[in-house]
Short mmCIF file of C-alpha atoms in Angstrom, two decimals:
data_model
loop_
_atom_site.label_atom_id
_atom_site.label_comp_id
_atom_site.label_asym_id
_atom_site.label_seq_id
_atom_site.Cartn_x
_atom_site.Cartn_y
_atom_site.Cartn_z
CA MET A 1 -12.24 7.92 -145.79
CA SER A 2 -14.64 8.30 -142.85
CA GLU A 3 -16.46 5.30 -141.38
CA SER A 4 -19.83 6.65 -142.57
CA ALA A 5 -18.50 7.18 -146.11
CA LEU A 6 -17.05 3.66 -146.13
CA VAL A 7 -20.38 2.19 -145.00
CA GLU A 8 -22.25 4.16 -147.66
CA GLN A 9 -20.01 2.76 -150.38
CA ILE A 10 -20.13 -0.86 -149.19
CA TYR A 11 -23.74 -1.19 -147.95
CA PRO A 12 -25.51 -0.69 -151.33
CA ARG A 13 -23.44 -3.52 -152.85
CA LEU A 14 -24.43 -6.07 -150.22
CA PRO A 15 -27.12 -8.69 -150.88
CA VAL A 16 -30.45 -8.04 -149.18
CA PHE A 17 -29.89 -10.53 -146.35
CA LEU A 18 -26.62 -8.81 -145.41
CA GLN A 19 -28.28 -5.39 -145.59
CA ASN A 20 -30.88 -6.73 -143.14
CA ALA A 21 -28.01 -7.97 -140.97
CA ALA A 22 -26.44 -4.50 -141.09
CA CYS A 23 -29.78 -2.96 -140.04
CA TRP A 24 -29.97 -5.49 -137.19
CA TYR A 25 -26.46 -4.55 -136.06
CA TYR A 26 -27.25 -0.82 -136.20
CA GLY A 27 -30.53 -1.38 -134.37
CA LYS A 28 -28.87 -3.42 -131.63
CA LYS A 29 -26.18 -0.78 -131.17
CA GLU A 30 -28.68 2.11 -131.08
CA ALA A 31 -31.10 0.27 -128.80
CA ARG A 32 -28.38 -0.08 -126.17
CA VAL A 33 -27.90 3.69 -126.18
CA ARG A 34 -31.56 4.69 -126.39
CA PHE A 35 -33.36 2.10 -124.30
CA GLY A 36 -31.06 1.07 -121.47
CA PRO A 37 -31.59 1.45 -117.71
CA ALA A 38 -31.42 5.26 -117.94
CA PHE A 39 -34.32 5.21 -120.40
CA GLU A 40 -36.47 3.01 -118.16
CA ARG A 41 -35.86 5.28 -115.19
CA ARG A 42 -36.53 8.45 -117.15
CA LEU A 43 -39.72 7.15 -118.73
CA GLN A 44 -41.19 6.20 -115.36
CA GLU A 45 -40.28 9.63 -113.97
CA LEU A 46 -41.89 11.33 -116.97
CA VAL A 47 -45.10 9.35 -116.62
CA ASP A 48 -45.30 10.38 -112.95
CA SER A 49 -44.48 14.06 -113.52
CA GLU A 50 -47.28 14.49 -116.09
CA LYS A 51 -49.64 14.75 -113.14
CA TRP A 52 -47.81 17.64 -111.47
CA SER A 53 -49.46 20.89 -110.54
CA ALA A 54 -48.39 24.23 -112.01
CA SER A 55 -46.48 25.08 -108.82
CA GLU A 56 -44.62 21.74 -108.89
CA ILE A 57 -43.66 22.33 -112.52
CA GLN A 58 -42.42 25.82 -111.71
CA ALA A 59 -40.35 24.61 -108.76
CA TYR A 60 -38.82 21.80 -110.82
CA GLN A 61 -37.84 24.06 -113.71
CA ASN A 62 -36.40 26.74 -111.45
CA GLU A 63 -34.26 24.20 -109.60
CA ARG A 64 -33.02 22.60 -112.83
CA LEU A 65 -32.27 26.03 -114.30
CA ARG A 66 -30.21 27.15 -111.30
CA THR A 67 -28.20 23.92 -111.41
CA LEU A 68 -27.64 24.20 -115.16
CA VAL A 69 -26.55 27.84 -115.08
CA ARG A 70 -24.07 27.25 -112.27
CA HIS A 71 -22.70 24.18 -114.06
CA ALA A 72 -22.30 26.15 -117.31
CA TYR A 73 -20.58 29.05 -115.53
CA GLU A 74 -18.13 26.79 -113.70
CA ASN A 75 -17.44 24.17 -116.39
CA VAL A 76 -18.27 25.45 -119.88
CA PRO A 77 -15.70 27.94 -121.24
CA TYR A 78 -18.04 29.70 -123.68
CA TYR A 79 -20.66 30.59 -121.08
CA ARG A 80 -18.11 31.51 -118.43
CA GLU A 81 -16.33 33.95 -120.77
CA ARG A 82 -19.51 35.37 -122.28
CA TRP A 83 -21.35 35.89 -119.02
CA LYS A 84 -18.33 37.32 -117.24
CA SER A 85 -17.97 39.89 -120.02
CA LEU A 86 -21.59 40.88 -119.37
CA LYS A 87 -21.07 40.84 -115.57
CA ILE A 88 -23.61 38.03 -115.12
CA SER A 89 -23.14 35.47 -112.34
CA PRO A 90 -25.12 32.32 -111.49
CA ASP A 91 -26.68 34.15 -108.54
CA ASP A 92 -28.45 36.43 -111.01
CA ILE A 93 -30.50 33.55 -112.41
CA ARG A 94 -32.83 32.21 -109.73
CA SER A 95 -35.90 31.31 -111.79
CA ARG A 96 -37.36 31.07 -115.27
CA ASP A 97 -38.35 34.73 -114.96
CA ASP A 98 -34.64 35.67 -114.88
CA LEU A 99 -33.77 34.05 -118.21
CA HIS A 100 -34.15 37.34 -120.06
CA LYS A 101 -30.93 38.50 -118.35
CA LEU A 102 -28.93 35.96 -120.37
CA PRO A 103 -28.06 36.63 -124.03
CA VAL A 104 -29.77 34.64 -126.77
CA LEU A 105 -27.48 32.02 -128.31
CA THR A 106 -27.42 31.72 -132.11
CA LYS A 107 -26.53 28.75 -134.28
CA GLU A 108 -23.61 30.68 -135.75
CA GLU A 109 -22.14 31.27 -132.29
CA VAL A 110 -22.26 27.52 -131.66
CA ARG A 111 -20.63 26.81 -135.03
CA GLN A 112 -17.82 29.28 -134.42
CA ASN A 113 -17.13 28.16 -130.83
CA ALA A 114 -18.09 24.48 -130.74
CA GLY A 115 -15.03 23.43 -128.73
CA LYS A 116 -15.83 25.93 -125.99
CA PHE A 117 -19.28 24.42 -125.37
CA VAL A 118 -17.93 21.07 -124.13
CA ALA A 119 -18.09 20.90 -120.34
CA GLN A 120 -14.62 20.53 -118.85
CA ASN A 121 -15.85 18.10 -116.18
CA THR A 122 -17.14 15.64 -118.81
CA SER A 123 -15.00 12.71 -119.93
CA ARG A 124 -14.43 12.65 -123.68
CA ARG A 125 -15.24 8.95 -123.61
CA GLU A 126 -18.82 9.80 -122.66
CA LEU A 127 -19.38 12.05 -125.68
CA LEU A 128 -21.32 11.01 -128.77
CA SER A 129 -20.72 13.14 -131.85
CA ARG A 130 -23.85 14.56 -133.47
CA HIS A 131 -24.45 16.98 -136.30
CA THR A 132 -27.20 18.64 -138.24
CA SER A 133 -26.93 20.74 -141.37
CA GLY A 134 -30.08 22.80 -141.04
CA THR A 135 -32.29 23.93 -143.89
CA THR A 136 -29.57 25.93 -145.67
CA GLY A 137 -26.87 23.28 -145.43
CA LYS A 138 -24.87 24.91 -142.63
CA ALA A 139 -23.24 22.11 -140.65
CA LEU A 140 -23.69 22.31 -136.88
CA HIS A 141 -21.58 19.87 -134.86
CA PHE A 142 -22.15 19.15 -131.18
CA TYR A 143 -22.01 16.37 -128.60
CA MET A 144 -24.46 14.38 -126.51
CA THR A 145 -24.09 11.71 -123.85
CA LYS A 146 -25.86 8.35 -123.66
CA GLU A 147 -27.82 9.72 -120.71
CA ALA A 148 -29.06 12.64 -122.84
CA VAL A 149 -30.05 10.34 -125.71
CA ALA A 150 -32.02 8.13 -123.31
CA PHE A 151 -33.75 11.19 -121.83
CA GLN A 152 -34.77 12.43 -125.29
CA TRP A 153 -36.15 9.04 -126.30
CA ALA A 154 -38.03 8.74 -123.02
CA VAL A 155 -39.75 12.05 -123.81
CA TRP A 156 -40.65 10.84 -127.29
CA LEU A 157 -41.99 7.50 -126.05
CA ARG A 158 -44.05 9.18 -123.35
CA HIS A 159 -45.81 10.92 -126.22
CA ARG A 160 -46.61 7.52 -127.73
CA LEU A 161 -47.85 6.21 -124.38
CA ARG A 162 -50.45 9.00 -124.34
CA PHE A 163 -52.00 7.24 -127.35
CA GLY A 164 -51.74 3.73 -125.95
CA VAL A 165 -48.54 2.67 -127.74
CA ALA A 166 -46.03 0.91 -125.49
CA PRO A 167 -42.26 0.60 -126.08
CA GLY A 168 -41.39 -2.46 -128.15
CA THR A 169 -44.47 -2.30 -130.39
CA TRP A 170 -43.88 -3.35 -133.99
CA HIS A 171 -44.25 -0.49 -136.45
CA ALA A 172 -43.37 0.87 -139.89
CA ASN A 173 -40.75 3.61 -139.93
CA PHE A 174 -40.79 5.86 -143.02
CA THR A 175 -37.23 7.08 -142.91
CA GLY A 176 -34.77 9.33 -144.66
CA GLN A 177 -31.99 6.75 -144.30
CA ARG A 178 -31.08 4.99 -147.54
CA VAL A 179 -31.71 1.45 -146.33
CA VAL A 180 -32.81 0.34 -149.81
CA PRO A 181 -30.55 1.47 -152.68
CA ILE A 182 -32.48 3.56 -155.20
CA THR A 183 -31.06 1.42 -158.01
CA GLN A 184 -32.93 -1.65 -156.70
CA ARG A 185 -35.66 -2.56 -159.19
CA THR A 186 -37.32 -5.58 -157.54
CA PRO A 187 -38.82 -6.17 -154.06
CA PRO A 188 -38.27 -6.14 -151.17
CA TYR A 189 -38.22 -2.33 -151.01
CA TRP A 190 -37.78 -2.38 -147.21
CA ARG A 191 -35.40 -3.66 -144.56
CA TRP A 192 -35.94 -5.01 -141.04
CA ASN A 193 -34.57 -3.47 -137.85
CA ARG A 194 -35.68 -6.22 -135.49
CA PRO A 195 -33.97 -5.01 -132.29
CA MET A 196 -36.06 -1.83 -132.53
CA HIS A 197 -39.20 -3.64 -133.75
CA GLN A 198 -39.56 -1.79 -137.03
CA VAL A 199 -39.64 -2.26 -140.75
CA LEU A 200 -37.71 0.51 -142.52
CA ILE A 201 -39.10 2.09 -145.69
CA ASN A 202 -37.05 4.93 -147.14
CA MET A 203 -38.55 7.82 -149.08
CA GLN A 204 -36.74 6.95 -152.32
CA SER A 205 -38.78 3.73 -152.51
CA LEU A 206 -42.16 5.49 -152.38
CA THR A 207 -42.49 5.74 -156.15
CA PRO A 208 -45.46 4.74 -158.33
CA ALA A 209 -43.50 1.76 -159.67
CA LYS A 210 -42.78 0.36 -156.18
CA ILE A 211 -45.82 1.39 -154.16
CA ALA A 212 -47.88 -1.79 -154.72
CA SER A 213 -45.18 -3.98 -153.17
CA ILE A 214 -44.94 -1.65 -150.17
CA VAL A 215 -48.70 -1.69 -149.60
CA ASP A 216 -48.63 -5.50 -149.83
CA LEU A 217 -46.01 -5.51 -147.07
CA LEU A 218 -48.08 -3.18 -144.87
CA ASN A 219 -51.09 -5.46 -145.34
CA SER A 220 -49.11 -8.64 -144.69
CA GLN A 221 -48.90 -8.18 -140.93
CA PRO A 222 -50.35 -5.76 -138.37
CA PHE A 223 -48.26 -2.67 -137.64
CA GLU A 224 -49.98 -0.84 -134.80
CA PHE A 225 -48.45 2.47 -135.77
CA TYR A 226 -46.41 4.25 -138.41
CA THR A 227 -43.78 6.87 -137.72
CA GLY A 228 -41.81 9.23 -139.93
CA TYR A 229 -41.80 12.52 -141.75
CA PRO A 230 -45.30 13.66 -142.77
CA SER A 231 -44.09 14.32 -146.33
CA PHE A 232 -42.91 10.69 -146.62
CA ILE A 233 -46.15 9.19 -145.32
CA HIS A 234 -48.07 11.56 -147.57
CA MET A 235 -46.13 10.14 -150.56
CA LEU A 236 -47.30 6.68 -149.51
CA ALA A 237 -50.92 7.83 -149.26
CA VAL A 238 -51.00 9.72 -152.56
CA ASN A 239 -49.20 7.13 -154.69
CA ALA A 240 -51.18 4.25 -153.21
CA THR A 241 -54.49 6.08 -153.67
CA ASP A 242 -53.61 6.99 -157.26
CA ALA A 243 -52.87 3.31 -157.91
CA GLY A 244 -56.25 2.26 -156.49
CA LEU A 245 -54.65 0.46 -153.53
CA ARG A 246 -56.00 0.27 -150.00
CA LEU A 247 -54.86 -0.81 -146.56
CA THR A 248 -56.56 -3.92 -145.24
CA SER A 249 -54.47 -3.79 -142.04
CA PRO A 250 -54.20 -0.05 -141.30
CA PRO A 251 -52.29 1.44 -138.36
CA ARG A 252 -54.19 2.71 -135.35
CA VAL A 253 -51.92 5.74 -134.87
CA ILE A 254 -49.40 7.66 -136.97
CA PHE A 255 -46.68 9.70 -135.23
CA THR A 256 -44.81 12.32 -137.22
CA GLY A 257 -42.08 14.83 -136.52
CA ALA A 258 -39.36 17.07 -138.02
CA GLU A 259 -41.87 18.86 -140.29
CA ASN A 260 -45.24 20.52 -139.90
CA MET A 261 -48.05 18.41 -141.28
CA LEU A 262 -49.93 20.56 -143.78
CA ASP A 263 -53.73 20.45 -144.07
CA PHE A 264 -53.75 18.68 -147.44
CA GLN A 265 -51.27 16.09 -146.13
CA ARG A 266 -53.46 15.43 -143.09
CA ARG A 267 -56.53 15.05 -145.31
CA ASP A 268 -54.85 12.60 -147.70
CA ILE A 269 -53.15 10.53 -144.98
CA GLN A 270 -56.34 10.20 -142.94
CA ALA A 271 -58.36 9.29 -146.03
CA PHE A 272 -55.92 6.49 -146.87
CA THR A 273 -55.18 5.13 -143.38
CA GLY A 274 -58.07 6.20 -141.15
CA ALA A 275 -55.50 6.54 -138.36
CA ILE A 276 -55.18 8.96 -135.46
CA LEU A 277 -52.47 11.50 -136.37
CA SER A 278 -50.22 13.03 -133.74
CA ASP A 279 -46.83 14.70 -133.73
CA HIS A 280 -44.20 16.25 -131.53
CA TYR A 281 -41.83 19.17 -132.02
CA GLY A 282 -38.17 18.81 -131.19
CA SER A 283 -34.64 19.51 -132.33
CA THR A 284 -31.62 17.39 -133.20
CA GLU A 285 -29.72 19.42 -130.60
CA ALA A 286 -31.97 17.85 -127.91
CA CYS A 287 -32.64 21.17 -126.22
CA CYS A 288 -36.39 21.50 -126.74
CA ASN A 289 -39.51 19.39 -127.16
CA ALA A 290 -43.26 19.84 -127.23
CA SER A 291 -45.63 16.89 -127.64
CA ARG A 292 -49.32 16.57 -128.43
CA CYS A 293 -51.69 15.38 -125.75
CA PRO A 294 -54.85 13.31 -126.49
CA GLU A 295 -56.64 16.64 -127.08
CA PHE A 296 -54.10 17.23 -129.89
CA VAL A 297 -52.58 20.25 -128.15
CA TYR A 298 -48.83 20.89 -127.96
CA HIS A 299 -47.45 20.81 -124.40
CA GLU A 300 -43.95 21.91 -123.46
CA ASP A 301 -42.07 18.85 -122.18
CA PHE A 302 -41.10 20.85 -119.11
CA GLU A 303 -38.89 18.14 -117.60
CA PHE A 304 -36.68 18.29 -120.69
CA CYS A 305 -36.50 22.00 -121.45
CA ILE A 306 -37.74 25.54 -121.08
CA MET A 307 -39.24 27.02 -124.25
CA GLU A 308 -39.49 30.80 -124.42
CA GLY A 309 -41.18 32.94 -127.04
CA ILE A 310 -39.19 36.01 -128.08
CA GLU A 311 -41.07 38.76 -129.91
CA ARG A 312 -39.31 39.60 -133.19
CA THR A 313 -42.09 41.59 -134.89
CA PRO A 314 -44.13 43.97 -132.69
CA GLY A 315 -47.70 42.76 -132.32
CA ASP A 316 -47.07 39.37 -133.96
CA ARG A 317 -48.44 36.49 -131.85
CA ALA A 318 -45.96 34.08 -133.46
CA ARG A 319 -42.75 34.32 -131.46
CA SER A 320 -39.27 32.98 -132.06
CA ILE A 321 -38.63 29.77 -130.11
CA VAL A 322 -35.69 30.07 -127.70
CA CYS A 323 -34.81 26.94 -125.74
CA THR A 324 -32.86 25.95 -122.66
CA GLY A 325 -32.30 22.21 -122.51
CA PHE A 326 -31.94 20.12 -119.36
CA SER A 327 -30.51 16.98 -121.01
CA GLY A 328 -27.21 18.25 -122.34
CA GLY A 329 -24.91 19.17 -119.48
CA ALA A 330 -21.94 17.95 -121.52
CA PHE A 331 -22.74 20.43 -124.31
CA PRO A 332 -25.46 22.72 -122.96
CA PHE A 333 -27.74 24.88 -125.08
CA ILE A 334 -28.93 27.84 -122.99
CA ARG A 335 -31.34 30.35 -124.54
CA TYR A 336 -30.69 28.83 -127.94
CA GLU A 337 -32.67 30.27 -130.86
CA VAL A 338 -33.89 27.30 -132.86
CA GLY A 339 -35.13 29.23 -135.90
CA ASP A 340 -38.82 28.28 -135.70
CA THR A 341 -41.80 30.18 -134.30
CA ALA A 342 -44.77 29.29 -132.13
CA VAL A 343 -47.96 30.80 -130.78
CA TRP A 344 -48.38 30.24 -127.04
CA GLN A 345 -51.75 29.94 -125.36
CA GLU A 346 -52.20 32.39 -122.53
CA GLY A 347 -54.49 32.02 -119.56
CA LYS A 348 -56.73 28.95 -119.67
CA GLY A 349 -55.30 25.45 -119.39
CA CYS A 350 -55.79 22.37 -121.53
CA PRO A 351 -58.88 20.11 -121.31
CA CYS A 352 -56.53 17.13 -120.89
CA GLY A 353 -55.70 18.34 -117.37
CA ARG A 354 -51.96 18.74 -117.85
CA ASN A 355 -50.54 21.93 -116.38
CA SER A 356 -47.52 22.42 -118.65
CA ALA A 357 -47.26 25.37 -121.04
CA VAL A 358 -49.41 25.07 -124.17
CA MET A 359 -48.64 26.08 -127.75
CA LEU A 360 -51.49 26.57 -130.19
CA ARG A 361 -49.30 26.06 -133.23
CA ILE A 362 -45.64 25.73 -134.22
CA GLU A 363 -44.44 27.14 -137.51
CA GLY A 364 -41.35 27.05 -139.69
CA ARG A 365 -40.88 23.30 -140.17
CA CYS A 366 -41.95 22.89 -143.80
CA ASP A 367 -39.60 21.33 -146.34
CA ASP A 368 -39.61 21.67 -150.10
CA TYR A 369 -38.96 18.61 -152.23
CA ILE A 370 -37.61 17.71 -155.64
CA VAL A 371 -39.14 15.27 -158.12
CA THR A 372 -36.78 12.63 -159.52
CA PRO A 373 -37.02 11.11 -163.02
CA GLU A 374 -38.27 7.93 -161.30
CA GLY A 375 -41.25 9.83 -159.84
CA ALA A 376 -40.08 10.03 -156.22
CA ARG A 377 -40.62 13.25 -154.28
CA ILE A 378 -37.56 13.70 -152.11
CA ALA A 379 -37.61 16.04 -149.14
CA ARG A 380 -35.10 16.40 -146.26
CA LEU A 381 -32.40 17.53 -148.70
CA ASP A 382 -30.26 18.69 -145.78
CA TYR A 383 -29.01 15.09 -145.48
CA LEU A 384 -26.82 15.78 -148.52
CA PHE A 385 -24.73 18.34 -146.64
CA LYS A 386 -24.42 16.91 -143.13
CA ASP A 387 -20.81 15.85 -143.73
CA ALA A 388 -19.93 18.72 -146.07
CA LEU A 389 -17.70 20.60 -143.63
CA ASN A 390 -16.33 22.88 -146.35
CA VAL A 391 -19.80 24.14 -147.30
CA LYS A 392 -21.09 27.16 -145.39
CA GLU A 393 -24.56 27.25 -146.97
CA ALA A 394 -26.39 25.25 -149.61
CA GLN A 395 -29.58 25.39 -151.61
CA ILE A 396 -31.05 23.05 -154.24
CA ILE A 397 -33.21 24.48 -157.01
CA GLN A 398 -35.34 22.52 -159.47
CA GLU A 399 -36.99 24.28 -162.38
CA ARG A 400 -37.29 21.33 -164.78
CA LEU A 401 -37.87 17.62 -164.28
CA GLY A 402 -34.61 15.69 -164.40
CA GLU A 403 -32.40 18.70 -163.59
CA ILE A 404 -31.27 20.44 -160.41
CA THR A 405 -28.95 23.31 -159.58
CA VAL A 406 -26.88 23.11 -156.39
CA ARG A 407 -26.13 26.60 -155.10
CA LEU A 408 -23.24 26.73 -152.61
CA VAL A 409 -21.50 29.22 -150.37
CA CYS A 410 -18.12 27.61 -149.70
CA ARG A 411 -15.34 27.91 -147.18
CA SER A 412 -11.81 28.67 -148.37
CA SER A 413 -10.90 25.00 -147.85
CA TYR A 414 -13.52 23.82 -150.39
CA ALA A 415 -11.94 21.84 -153.24
CA ARG A 416 -12.85 19.78 -156.27
CA LYS A 417 -13.08 16.63 -154.15
CA ASP A 418 -15.93 18.23 -152.17
CA GLU A 419 -17.96 18.75 -155.33
CA LEU A 420 -17.30 15.17 -156.39
CA GLU A 421 -18.46 13.93 -152.99
CA ILE A 422 -21.68 15.95 -153.23
CA ARG A 423 -22.28 14.64 -156.76
CA ARG A 424 -21.79 11.10 -155.49
CA ASP A 425 -24.26 11.69 -152.64
CA ILE A 426 -26.83 13.18 -155.02
CA SER A 427 -26.55 10.12 -157.23
CA SER A 428 -27.06 7.68 -154.34
CA TRP A 429 -29.46 9.80 -152.28
CA LEU A 430 -31.68 11.35 -154.97
CA SER A 431 -31.23 9.68 -158.34
CA PRO A 432 -28.36 8.62 -160.63
CA SER A 433 -30.42 10.01 -163.53
CA LEU A 434 -30.45 13.64 -162.38
CA GLU A 435 -28.51 16.23 -164.34
CA VAL A 436 -26.65 18.37 -161.78
CA GLN A 437 -25.29 21.88 -162.19
CA PHE A 438 -23.25 23.68 -159.51
CA GLU A 439 -23.50 27.40 -158.88
CA TYR A 440 -21.07 29.09 -156.48
CA VAL A 441 -22.31 32.29 -154.81
CA GLN A 442 -21.33 34.67 -152.01
CA GLU A 443 -24.62 34.34 -150.11
CA ILE A 444 -28.01 32.66 -150.22
CA SER A 445 -31.07 34.76 -149.49
CA LYS A 446 -33.07 33.71 -146.44
CA GLU A 447 -36.78 33.43 -145.76
CA GLN A 448 -38.41 35.66 -143.15
CA ASN A 449 -37.66 33.17 -140.37
CA GLY A 450 -33.95 33.30 -141.23
CA LYS A 451 -33.84 29.86 -142.86
#
């Protein structure tokens, strides 16, 4: 049994004080990786580079790109083999304008060749295993280093600094992690991660029956900001409003990510909290990021990545996002197609004075949700399949309350134990009261964006 599976079986059985201790331990461990000396250095550099001119940005990106391409050619087997077959050498890529000479990298190519993306000059001891399943349940496994994690978090916290929120500020984190077992029927419906200065509230707790206790917590002490998925915070706003509850100690700012915030979500969240709403766009693979400025415009985080727009439909302003990341030399993503689209602003700059590339909107980050018998609306269903290595694709369908169908495309190694594991995860992640049917198919139809 894996360590994560062992933790998931033991943690829900612990008393609340030991669950808080486990959250403290996790927070302490993660804080060392995220917020060490490398983070402090990166954050200061990022604050300084925000003031750069367009020519300074261009020079920086071109230099980083040349270094990355040469490193990939010399040390990363996949790129060396692929580019040699196309007769491409590092000398062919001198600037951002030359990126079109390199082939676009797909998620499937990374899945099929993951071992060949690890840089040969990187010590295995430096690698941190990461994975994401994506919206159709396809597992994607890759590696990061502590330096890369610190860089990514420095980018995210620079975004918060733009709105006056400093590192170490206490906040409420509306999370997808199951920190409170869904079988718990009495408060507290939250856990404390004190090393990272946050109270953790998971989406399964945002039900009509539990919402009053959660609002009481949020009113019990000042949390300067909230962070989390917009769909989770929207659940808070809707259920609290329906119950006639209000915030007496509202947050000043709410930061969201991972999904687009829809207009009705923005309306309901602002009506309930009165907070400033901002978000950033990024990827688990740590190869791209765009953050809102105080004018609420998306700016490419140019120190962290290059974001290109590739035309897929003639005449369509929305272009496929293709990213080259500067943080992941140990497992580099070069011209990686993320699967989302964006509309870039051309010509004029941003009123905020920053000279980085501007995106008017980013599309393709909307999640569906299911409704549990307990009244919770659960999104981020991809969590169910992150460890399902024998599942190629997955889809969850709900046509009636209390029932779901799990549609799977399986690998040849899939066995009965895999289905039992998924059933167990559904029970603990969604609801033990759901009736679950499995449907095995050859393929799952995609949306227009390929997801």
